[in-house]
JSON list of C-alpha atoms in Angstrom, two decimals:
[
{"chain": "A", "resi": 27, "resn": "MET", "atom": "CA", "xyz": [143.29, 16.25, 110.23]},
{"chain": "A", "resi": 28, "resn": "LYS", "atom": "CA", "xyz": [139.98, 18.00, 110.91]},
{"chain": "A", "resi": 29, "resn": "LYS", "atom": "CA", "xyz": [141.44, 19.56, 114.09]},
{"chain": "A", "resi": 30, "resn": "VAL", "atom": "CA", "xyz": [144.46, 20.88, 112.18]},
{"chain": "A", "resi": 31, "resn": "MET", "atom": "CA", "xyz": [142.22, 22.35, 109.49]},
{"chain": "A", "resi": 32, "resn": "ALA", "atom": "CA", "xyz": [139.92, 23.93, 112.10]},
{"chain": "A", "resi": 33, "resn": "LEU", "atom": "CA", "xyz": [142.92, 25.47, 113.91]},
{"chain": "A", "resi": 34, "resn": "PHE", "atom": "CA", "xyz": [144.32, 26.75, 110.62]},
{"chain": "A", "resi": 35, "resn": "LEU", "atom": "CA", "xyz": [141.01, 28.39, 109.63]},
{"chain": "A", "resi": 36, "resn": "THR", "atom": "CA", "xyz": [140.58, 29.89, 113.11]},
{"chain": "A", "resi": 37, "resn": "GLY", "atom": "CA", "xyz": [144.10, 31.34, 112.94]},
{"chain": "A", "resi": 38, "resn": "MET", "atom": "CA", "xyz": [143.43, 32.82, 109.50]},
{"chain": "A", "resi": 39, "resn": "MET", "atom": "CA", "xyz": [140.26, 34.52, 110.75]},
{"chain": "A", "resi": 40, "resn": "VAL", "atom": "CA", "xyz": [142.05, 35.98, 113.79]},
{"chain": "A", "resi": 41, "resn": "PHE", "atom": "CA", "xyz": [144.95, 37.34, 111.72]},
{"chain": "A", "resi": 42, "resn": "SER", "atom": "CA", "xyz": [142.64, 38.81, 109.06]},
{"chain": "A", "resi": 43, "resn": "CYS", "atom": "CA", "xyz": [140.75, 40.70, 111.77]},
{"chain": "A", "resi": 44, "resn": "LEU", "atom": "CA", "xyz": [144.01, 41.98, 113.26]},
{"chain": "A", "resi": 45, "resn": "GLY", "atom": "CA", "xyz": [144.99, 43.41, 109.89]},
{"chain": "A", "resi": 46, "resn": "THR", "atom": "CA", "xyz": [141.84, 45.49, 109.86]},
{"chain": "A", "resi": 47, "resn": "VAL", "atom": "CA", "xyz": [142.30, 46.63, 113.45]},
{"chain": "A", "resi": 48, "resn": "PHE", "atom": "CA", "xyz": [145.91, 47.69, 112.87]},
{"chain": "A", "resi": 49, "resn": "ALA", "atom": "CA", "xyz": [145.37, 49.30, 109.44]},
{"chain": "A", "resi": 50, "resn": "LYS", "atom": "CA", "xyz": [147.06, 52.67, 109.26]},
{"chain": "A", "resi": 51, "resn": "GLU", "atom": "CA", "xyz": [144.84, 55.72, 109.43]},
{"chain": "A", "resi": 52, "resn": "ILE", "atom": "CA", "xyz": [145.19, 57.96, 106.37]},
{"chain": "A", "resi": 53, "resn": "THR", "atom": "CA", "xyz": [146.72, 61.36, 107.02]},
{"chain": "A", "resi": 54, "resn": "VAL", "atom": "CA", "xyz": [146.43, 64.38, 104.73]},
{"chain": "A", "resi": 55, "resn": "THR", "atom": "CA", "xyz": [148.71, 67.41, 104.88]},
{"chain": "A", "resi": 56, "resn": "VAL", "atom": "CA", "xyz": [148.24, 70.70, 103.04]},
{"chain": "A", "resi": 57, "resn": "ASP", "atom": "CA", "xyz": [151.40, 72.77, 102.66]},
{"chain": "A", "resi": 58, "resn": "GLY", "atom": "CA", "xyz": [153.00, 70.82, 105.50]},
{"chain": "A", "resi": 59, "resn": "LYS", "atom": "CA", "xyz": [150.11, 71.17, 107.99]},
{"chain": "A", "resi": 60, "resn": "GLN", "atom": "CA", "xyz": [148.05, 68.13, 108.95]},
{"chain": "A", "resi": 61, "resn": "VAL", "atom": "CA", "xyz": [144.34, 68.36, 108.14]},
{"chain": "A", "resi": 62, "resn": "GLU", "atom": "CA", "xyz": [142.13, 67.54, 111.13]},
{"chain": "A", "resi": 63, "resn": "PHE", "atom": "CA", "xyz": [139.28, 65.15, 110.38]},
{"chain": "A", "resi": 64, "resn": "THR", "atom": "CA", "xyz": [137.00, 65.13, 113.41]},
{"chain": "A", "resi": 65, "resn": "ASP", "atom": "CA", "xyz": [133.98, 62.98, 112.60]},
{"chain": "A", "resi": 66, "resn": "ALA", "atom": "CA", "xyz": [134.71, 61.53, 109.16]},
{"chain": "A", "resi": 67, "resn": "LYS", "atom": "CA", "xyz": [138.00, 59.95, 108.06]},
{"chain": "A", "resi": 68, "resn": "PRO", "atom": "CA", "xyz": [139.65, 59.55, 104.64]},
{"chain": "A", "resi": 69, "resn": "TYR", "atom": "CA", "xyz": [139.68, 56.10, 103.07]},
{"chain": "A", "resi": 70, "resn": "ILE", "atom": "CA", "xyz": [140.86, 54.34, 99.91]},
{"chain": "A", "resi": 71, "resn": "ASP", "atom": "CA", "xyz": [138.01, 53.38, 97.57]},
{"chain": "A", "resi": 72, "resn": "GLU", "atom": "CA", "xyz": [137.79, 50.27, 95.40]},
{"chain": "A", "resi": 73, "resn": "LYS", "atom": "CA", "xyz": [139.51, 52.15, 92.53]},
{"chain": "A", "resi": 74, "resn": "GLY", "atom": "CA", "xyz": [142.51, 52.93, 94.75]},
{"chain": "A", "resi": 75, "resn": "ARG", "atom": "CA", "xyz": [141.65, 56.63, 95.11]},
{"chain": "A", "resi": 76, "resn": "THR", "atom": "CA", "xyz": [142.04, 58.51, 98.39]},
{"chain": "A", "resi": 77, "resn": "MET", "atom": "CA", "xyz": [138.56, 59.74, 99.26]},
{"chain": "A", "resi": 78, "resn": "VAL", "atom": "CA", "xyz": [138.37, 62.66, 101.68]},
{"chain": "A", "resi": 79, "resn": "PRO", "atom": "CA", "xyz": [135.60, 64.49, 103.51]},
{"chain": "A", "resi": 80, "resn": "LEU", "atom": "CA", "xyz": [135.38, 67.68, 101.48]},
{"chain": "A", "resi": 81, "resn": "ARG", "atom": "CA", "xyz": [135.08, 70.55, 103.94]},
{"chain": "A", "resi": 82, "resn": "PRO", "atom": "CA", "xyz": [138.25, 69.99, 106.04]},
{"chain": "A", "resi": 83, "resn": "VAL", "atom": "CA", "xyz": [140.47, 69.79, 102.94]},
{"chain": "A", "resi": 84, "resn": "ALA", "atom": "CA", "xyz": [138.79, 72.77, 101.25]},
{"chain": "A", "resi": 85, "resn": "ASP", "atom": "CA", "xyz": [139.18, 74.81, 104.46]},
{"chain": "A", "resi": 86, "resn": "ALA", "atom": "CA", "xyz": [142.88, 73.90, 104.68]},
{"chain": "A", "resi": 87, "resn": "MET", "atom": "CA", "xyz": [143.35, 75.06, 101.06]},
{"chain": "A", "resi": 88, "resn": "GLY", "atom": "CA", "xyz": [141.36, 78.28, 101.59]},
{"chain": "A", "resi": 89, "resn": "ILE", "atom": "CA", "xyz": [138.73, 77.20, 99.06]},
{"chain": "A", "resi": 90, "resn": "ASP", "atom": "CA", "xyz": [135.01, 77.81, 99.54]},
{"chain": "A", "resi": 91, "resn": "VAL", "atom": "CA", "xyz": [132.70, 74.81, 99.38]},
{"chain": "A", "resi": 92, "resn": "GLU", "atom": "CA", "xyz": [128.94, 74.77, 99.08]},
{"chain": "A", "resi": 93, "resn": "TRP", "atom": "CA", "xyz": [126.46, 71.91, 99.02]},
{"chain": "A", "resi": 94, "resn": "ASP", "atom": "CA", "xyz": [123.46, 72.01, 96.70]},
{"chain": "A", "resi": 95, "resn": "ARG", "atom": "CA", "xyz": [121.01, 69.59, 98.34]},
{"chain": "A", "resi": 96, "resn": "ARG", "atom": "CA", "xyz": [118.58, 69.70, 95.41]},
{"chain": "A", "resi": 97, "resn": "THR", "atom": "CA", "xyz": [121.11, 68.52, 92.81]},
{"chain": "A", "resi": 98, "resn": "ARG", "atom": "CA", "xyz": [123.36, 66.64, 95.30]},
{"chain": "A", "resi": 99, "resn": "THR", "atom": "CA", "xyz": [126.38, 68.59, 94.09]},
{"chain": "A", "resi": 100, "resn": "ALA", "atom": "CA", "xyz": [129.41, 69.90, 95.98]},
{"chain": "A", "resi": 101, "resn": "VAL", "atom": "CA", "xyz": [130.81, 73.09, 94.46]},
{"chain": "A", "resi": 102, "resn": "PHE", "atom": "CA", "xyz": [134.31, 74.35, 95.26]},
{"chain": "A", "resi": 103, "resn": "SER", "atom": "CA", "xyz": [135.25, 77.89, 94.30]},
{"chain": "A", "resi": 104, "resn": "GLU", "atom": "CA", "xyz": [138.09, 80.34, 94.68]},
{"chain": "A", "resi": 105, "resn": "THR", "atom": "CA", "xyz": [138.61, 83.94, 93.63]},
{"chain": "A", "resi": 106, "resn": "TYR", "atom": "CA", "xyz": [142.28, 84.79, 93.13]},
{"chain": "A", "resi": 107, "resn": "GLU", "atom": "CA", "xyz": [143.59, 88.17, 94.25]},
{"chain": "A", "resi": 108, "resn": "LYS", "atom": "CA", "xyz": [146.60, 88.04, 91.94]},
{"chain": "A", "resi": 109, "resn": "GLY", "atom": "CA", "xyz": [145.40, 85.21, 89.74]},
{"chain": "A", "resi": 110, "resn": "MET", "atom": "CA", "xyz": [147.47, 82.39, 88.34]},
{"chain": "A", "resi": 111, "resn": "GLU", "atom": "CA", "xyz": [148.61, 81.77, 84.82]},
{"chain": "A", "resi": 112, "resn": "GLY", "atom": "CA", "xyz": [146.64, 79.16, 83.03]},
{"chain": "A", "resi": 113, "resn": "PHE", "atom": "CA", "xyz": [144.20, 78.41, 80.27]},
{"chain": "A", "resi": 114, "resn": "GLY", "atom": "CA", "xyz": [140.81, 76.98, 79.67]},
{"chain": "A", "resi": 115, "resn": "TYR", "atom": "CA", "xyz": [138.35, 76.57, 76.86]},
{"chain": "A", "resi": 116, "resn": "ASP", "atom": "CA", "xyz": [135.57, 79.00, 76.03]},
{"chain": "A", "resi": 117, "resn": "ILE", "atom": "CA", "xyz": [132.08, 77.81, 75.13]},
{"chain": "A", "resi": 118, "resn": "ASN", "atom": "CA", "xyz": [133.17, 77.32, 71.51]},
{"chain": "A", "resi": 119, "resn": "GLY", "atom": "CA", "xyz": [136.03, 75.03, 72.51]},
{"chain": "A", "resi": 120, "resn": "LYS", "atom": "CA", "xyz": [138.73, 77.61, 71.73]},
{"chain": "A", "resi": 121, "resn": "ALA", "atom": "CA", "xyz": [141.74, 77.68, 74.08]},
{"chain": "A", "resi": 122, "resn": "VAL", "atom": "CA", "xyz": [141.91, 80.85, 76.18]},
{"chain": "A", "resi": 123, "resn": "TYR", "atom": "CA", "xyz": [145.20, 81.80, 77.84]},
{"chain": "A", "resi": 124, "resn": "GLY", "atom": "CA", "xyz": [145.66, 84.39, 80.54]},
{"chain": "A", "resi": 125, "resn": "GLU", "atom": "CA", "xyz": [145.34, 85.03, 84.25]},
{"chain": "A", "resi": 126, "resn": "ILE", "atom": "CA", "xyz": [142.75, 82.89, 86.02]},
{"chain": "A", "resi": 127, "resn": "VAL", "atom": "CA", "xyz": [140.83, 85.09, 88.45]},
{"chain": "A", "resi": 128, "resn": "TYR", "atom": "CA", "xyz": [137.99, 82.75, 89.44]},
{"chain": "A", "resi": 129, "resn": "MET", "atom": "CA", "xyz": [137.49, 79.01, 89.31]},
{"chain": "A", "resi": 130, "resn": "SER", "atom": "CA", "xyz": [134.87, 76.55, 90.48]},
{"chain": "A", "resi": 131, "resn": "LEU", "atom": "CA", "xyz": [134.74, 72.78, 90.42]},
{"chain": "A", "resi": 132, "resn": "SER", "atom": "CA", "xyz": [131.55, 70.73, 90.82]},
{"chain": "A", "resi": 133, "resn": "PHE", "atom": "CA", "xyz": [131.27, 67.12, 91.99]},
{"chain": "A", "resi": 134, "resn": "LYS", "atom": "CA", "xyz": [127.83, 65.53, 91.64]},
{"chain": "A", "resi": 135, "resn": "ILE", "atom": "CA", "xyz": [127.25, 62.54, 93.89]},
{"chain": "A", "resi": 136, "resn": "ASN", "atom": "CA", "xyz": [127.67, 59.15, 92.14]},
{"chain": "A", "resi": 137, "resn": "GLU", "atom": "CA", "xyz": [128.56, 60.83, 88.82]},
{"chain": "A", "resi": 138, "resn": "PRO", "atom": "CA", "xyz": [132.03, 60.46, 87.30]},
{"chain": "A", "resi": 139, "resn": "LYS", "atom": "CA", "xyz": [131.77, 63.75, 85.38]},
{"chain": "A", "resi": 140, "resn": "VAL", "atom": "CA", "xyz": [133.26, 66.88, 86.92]},
{"chain": "A", "resi": 141, "resn": "GLU", "atom": "CA", "xyz": [132.57, 70.39, 85.68]},
{"chain": "A", "resi": 142, "resn": "MET", "atom": "CA", "xyz": [135.06, 73.23, 85.93]},
{"chain": "A", "resi": 143, "resn": "LEU", "atom": "CA", "xyz": [134.09, 76.85, 85.31]},
{"chain": "A", "resi": 144, "resn": "GLY", "atom": "CA", "xyz": [136.25, 79.95, 85.48]},
{"chain": "A", "resi": 145, "resn": "LYS", "atom": "CA", "xyz": [137.04, 83.46, 84.40]},
{"chain": "A", "resi": 146, "resn": "VAL", "atom": "CA", "xyz": [140.26, 84.27, 82.59]},
{"chain": "A", "resi": 147, "resn": "LYS", "atom": "CA", "xyz": [141.62, 87.80, 82.22]},
{"chain": "A", "resi": 148, "resn": "LYS", "atom": "CA", "xyz": [143.44, 88.02, 78.91]},
{"chain": "A", "resi": 149, "resn": "ASP", "atom": "CA", "xyz": [146.43, 90.31, 78.25]},
{"chain": "A", "resi": 150, "resn": "SER", "atom": "CA", "xyz": [144.05, 92.79, 76.61]},
{"chain": "A", "resi": 151, "resn": "GLY", "atom": "CA", "xyz": [142.15, 93.09, 79.92]},
{"chain": "A", "resi": 152, "resn": "ASP", "atom": "CA", "xyz": [139.07, 91.31, 78.53]},
{"chain": "A", "resi": 153, "resn": "MET", "atom": "CA", "xyz": [137.43, 88.68, 80.74]},
{"chain": "A", "resi": 154, "resn": "THR", "atom": "CA", "xyz": [136.45, 85.36, 79.19]},
{"chain": "A", "resi": 155, "resn": "MET", "atom": "CA", "xyz": [134.37, 82.61, 80.77]},
{"chain": "A", "resi": 156, "resn": "ILE", "atom": "CA", "xyz": [135.89, 79.17, 80.45]},
{"chain": "A", "resi": 157, "resn": "ALA", "atom": "CA", "xyz": [134.37, 75.75, 80.94]},
{"chain": "A", "resi": 158, "resn": "ASP", "atom": "CA", "xyz": [135.71, 72.23, 80.96]},
{"chain": "A", "resi": 159, "resn": "ARG", "atom": "CA", "xyz": [134.27, 68.82, 81.77]},
{"chain": "A", "resi": 160, "resn": "PHE", "atom": "CA", "xyz": [136.24, 65.71, 82.46]},
{"chain": "A", "resi": 161, "resn": "GLU", "atom": "CA", "xyz": [135.53, 62.22, 83.68]},
{"chain": "A", "resi": 162, "resn": "MET", "atom": "CA", "xyz": [137.03, 60.64, 86.79]},
{"chain": "A", "resi": 163, "resn": "ASP", "atom": "CA", "xyz": [137.71, 56.94, 87.28]},
{"chain": "A", "resi": 164, "resn": "THR", "atom": "CA", "xyz": [135.65, 57.10, 90.49]},
{"chain": "A", "resi": 165, "resn": "THR", "atom": "CA", "xyz": [132.79, 59.21, 91.86]},
{"chain": "A", "resi": 166, "resn": "ALA", "atom": "CA", "xyz": [132.02, 61.50, 94.78]},
{"chain": "A", "resi": 167, "resn": "VAL", "atom": "CA", "xyz": [129.88, 59.72, 97.38]},
{"chain": "A", "resi": 168, "resn": "VAL", "atom": "CA", "xyz": [127.95, 60.30, 100.57]},
{"chain": "A", "resi": 169, "resn": "LYS", "atom": "CA", "xyz": [129.09, 57.99, 103.35]},
{"chain": "A", "resi": 170, "resn": "GLY", "atom": "CA", "xyz": [127.94, 58.26, 106.96]},
{"chain": "A", "resi": 171, "resn": "GLY", "atom": "CA", "xyz": [126.19, 61.55, 106.19]},
{"chain": "A", "resi": 172, "resn": "ARG", "atom": "CA", "xyz": [129.40, 63.16, 104.85]},
{"chain": "A", "resi": 173, "resn": "THR", "atom": "CA", "xyz": [130.32, 64.02, 101.28]},
{"chain": "A", "resi": 174, "resn": "TYR", "atom": "CA", "xyz": [133.58, 62.49, 100.02]},
{"chain": "A", "resi": 175, "resn": "ALA", "atom": "CA", "xyz": [135.45, 63.19, 96.79]},
{"chain": "A", "resi": 176, "resn": "PRO", "atom": "CA", "xyz": [138.73, 61.92, 95.34]},
{"chain": "A", "resi": 177, "resn": "LEU", "atom": "CA", "xyz": [141.52, 64.11, 96.69]},
{"chain": "A", "resi": 178, "resn": "ARG", "atom": "CA", "xyz": [143.66, 64.19, 93.54]},
{"chain": "A", "resi": 179, "resn": "TYR", "atom": "CA", "xyz": [140.95, 65.56, 91.24]},
{"chain": "A", "resi": 180, "resn": "MET", "atom": "CA", "xyz": [139.98, 68.22, 93.75]},
{"chain": "A", "resi": 181, "resn": "VAL", "atom": "CA", "xyz": [143.40, 69.62, 94.56]},
{"chain": "A", "resi": 182, "resn": "GLN", "atom": "CA", "xyz": [145.00, 69.47, 91.12]},
{"chain": "A", "resi": 183, "resn": "SER", "atom": "CA", "xyz": [142.15, 71.49, 89.65]},
{"chain": "A", "resi": 184, "resn": "PHE", "atom": "CA", "xyz": [143.08, 74.36, 91.97]},
{"chain": "A", "resi": 185, "resn": "GLY", "atom": "CA", "xyz": [146.79, 74.38, 91.18]},
{"chain": "A", "resi": 186, "resn": "TYR", "atom": "CA", "xyz": [148.01, 72.04, 93.89]},
{"chain": "A", "resi": 187, "resn": "ASP", "atom": "CA", "xyz": [150.13, 68.93, 93.54]},
{"chain": "A", "resi": 188, "resn": "VAL", "atom": "CA", "xyz": [149.40, 65.76, 95.47]},
{"chain": "A", "resi": 189, "resn": "GLY", "atom": "CA", "xyz": [151.70, 62.93, 96.49]},
{"chain": "A", "resi": 190, "resn": "TRP", "atom": "CA", "xyz": [151.23, 59.65, 98.34]},
{"chain": "A", "resi": 191, "resn": "ASP", "atom": "CA", "xyz": [153.59, 58.08, 100.87]},
{"chain": "A", "resi": 192, "resn": "LYS", "atom": "CA", "xyz": [152.53, 54.44, 101.11]},
{"chain": "A", "resi": 193, "resn": "GLU", "atom": "CA", "xyz": [154.84, 53.72, 104.07]},
{"chain": "A", "resi": 194, "resn": "ILE", "atom": "CA", "xyz": [153.01, 56.15, 106.37]},
{"chain": "A", "resi": 195, "resn": "SER", "atom": "CA", "xyz": [149.62, 56.32, 104.56]},
{"chain": "A", "resi": 196, "resn": "THR", "atom": "CA", "xyz": [149.93, 60.06, 104.00]},
{"chain": "A", "resi": 197, "resn": "ALA", "atom": "CA", "xyz": [148.69, 62.22, 101.14]},
{"chain": "A", "resi": 198, "resn": "THR", "atom": "CA", "xyz": [150.69, 65.43, 100.78]},
{"chain": "A", "resi": 199, "resn": "VAL", "atom": "CA", "xyz": [149.09, 68.43, 99.10]},
{"chain": "A", "resi": 200, "resn": "GLU", "atom": "CA", "xyz": [151.42, 71.25, 98.05]},
{"chain": "A", "resi": 201, "resn": "ASN", "atom": "CA", "xyz": [150.58, 74.58, 96.45]},
{"chain": "A", "resi": 202, "resn": "TYR", "atom": "CA", "xyz": [152.67, 75.11, 93.32]},
{"chain": "A", "resi": 203, "resn": "ARG", "atom": "CA", "xyz": [150.76, 78.13, 92.03]},
{"chain": "A", "resi": 204, "resn": "VAL", "atom": "CA", "xyz": [152.56, 81.37, 91.33]},
{"chain": "A", "resi": 205, "resn": "HIS", "atom": "CA", "xyz": [151.07, 84.28, 93.27]}
]
């Protein structure tokens, strides 16, 4: 009986290791083009979120990204040539509708709160600063010297849609903005 149990446990350990070895690598596409991750790879965190190295995805989307070492914050920003229709909230909490001409999104490492800032051009031609803060169910992290953030929060804030194909472990990012 001890031999059978030992063989069973040994087999379980071997098969559990094989599952890790043969786990599918996560692929990300932006508007149908595969994002190349050279030295850091996407992964699924404990909350089930697809975490991606920031710069390759931002580059594929045409979004600027900066790292503030002092505050440990990654800031994404984009200035729109033609803008996109949308709204935000001014500093008094009043909804502002119009054409978004600038937007930035900030992820602070190990903080669930995300800050979004922008400029909206109203029909009258006036520019209004907007701000919004929301909380994620996960946080941006530094892993292996690279900054990772949850893909969905990043891309949806810039007018992209994201999907997940479990069969092939692929996140698809598509631009649905009107330009």
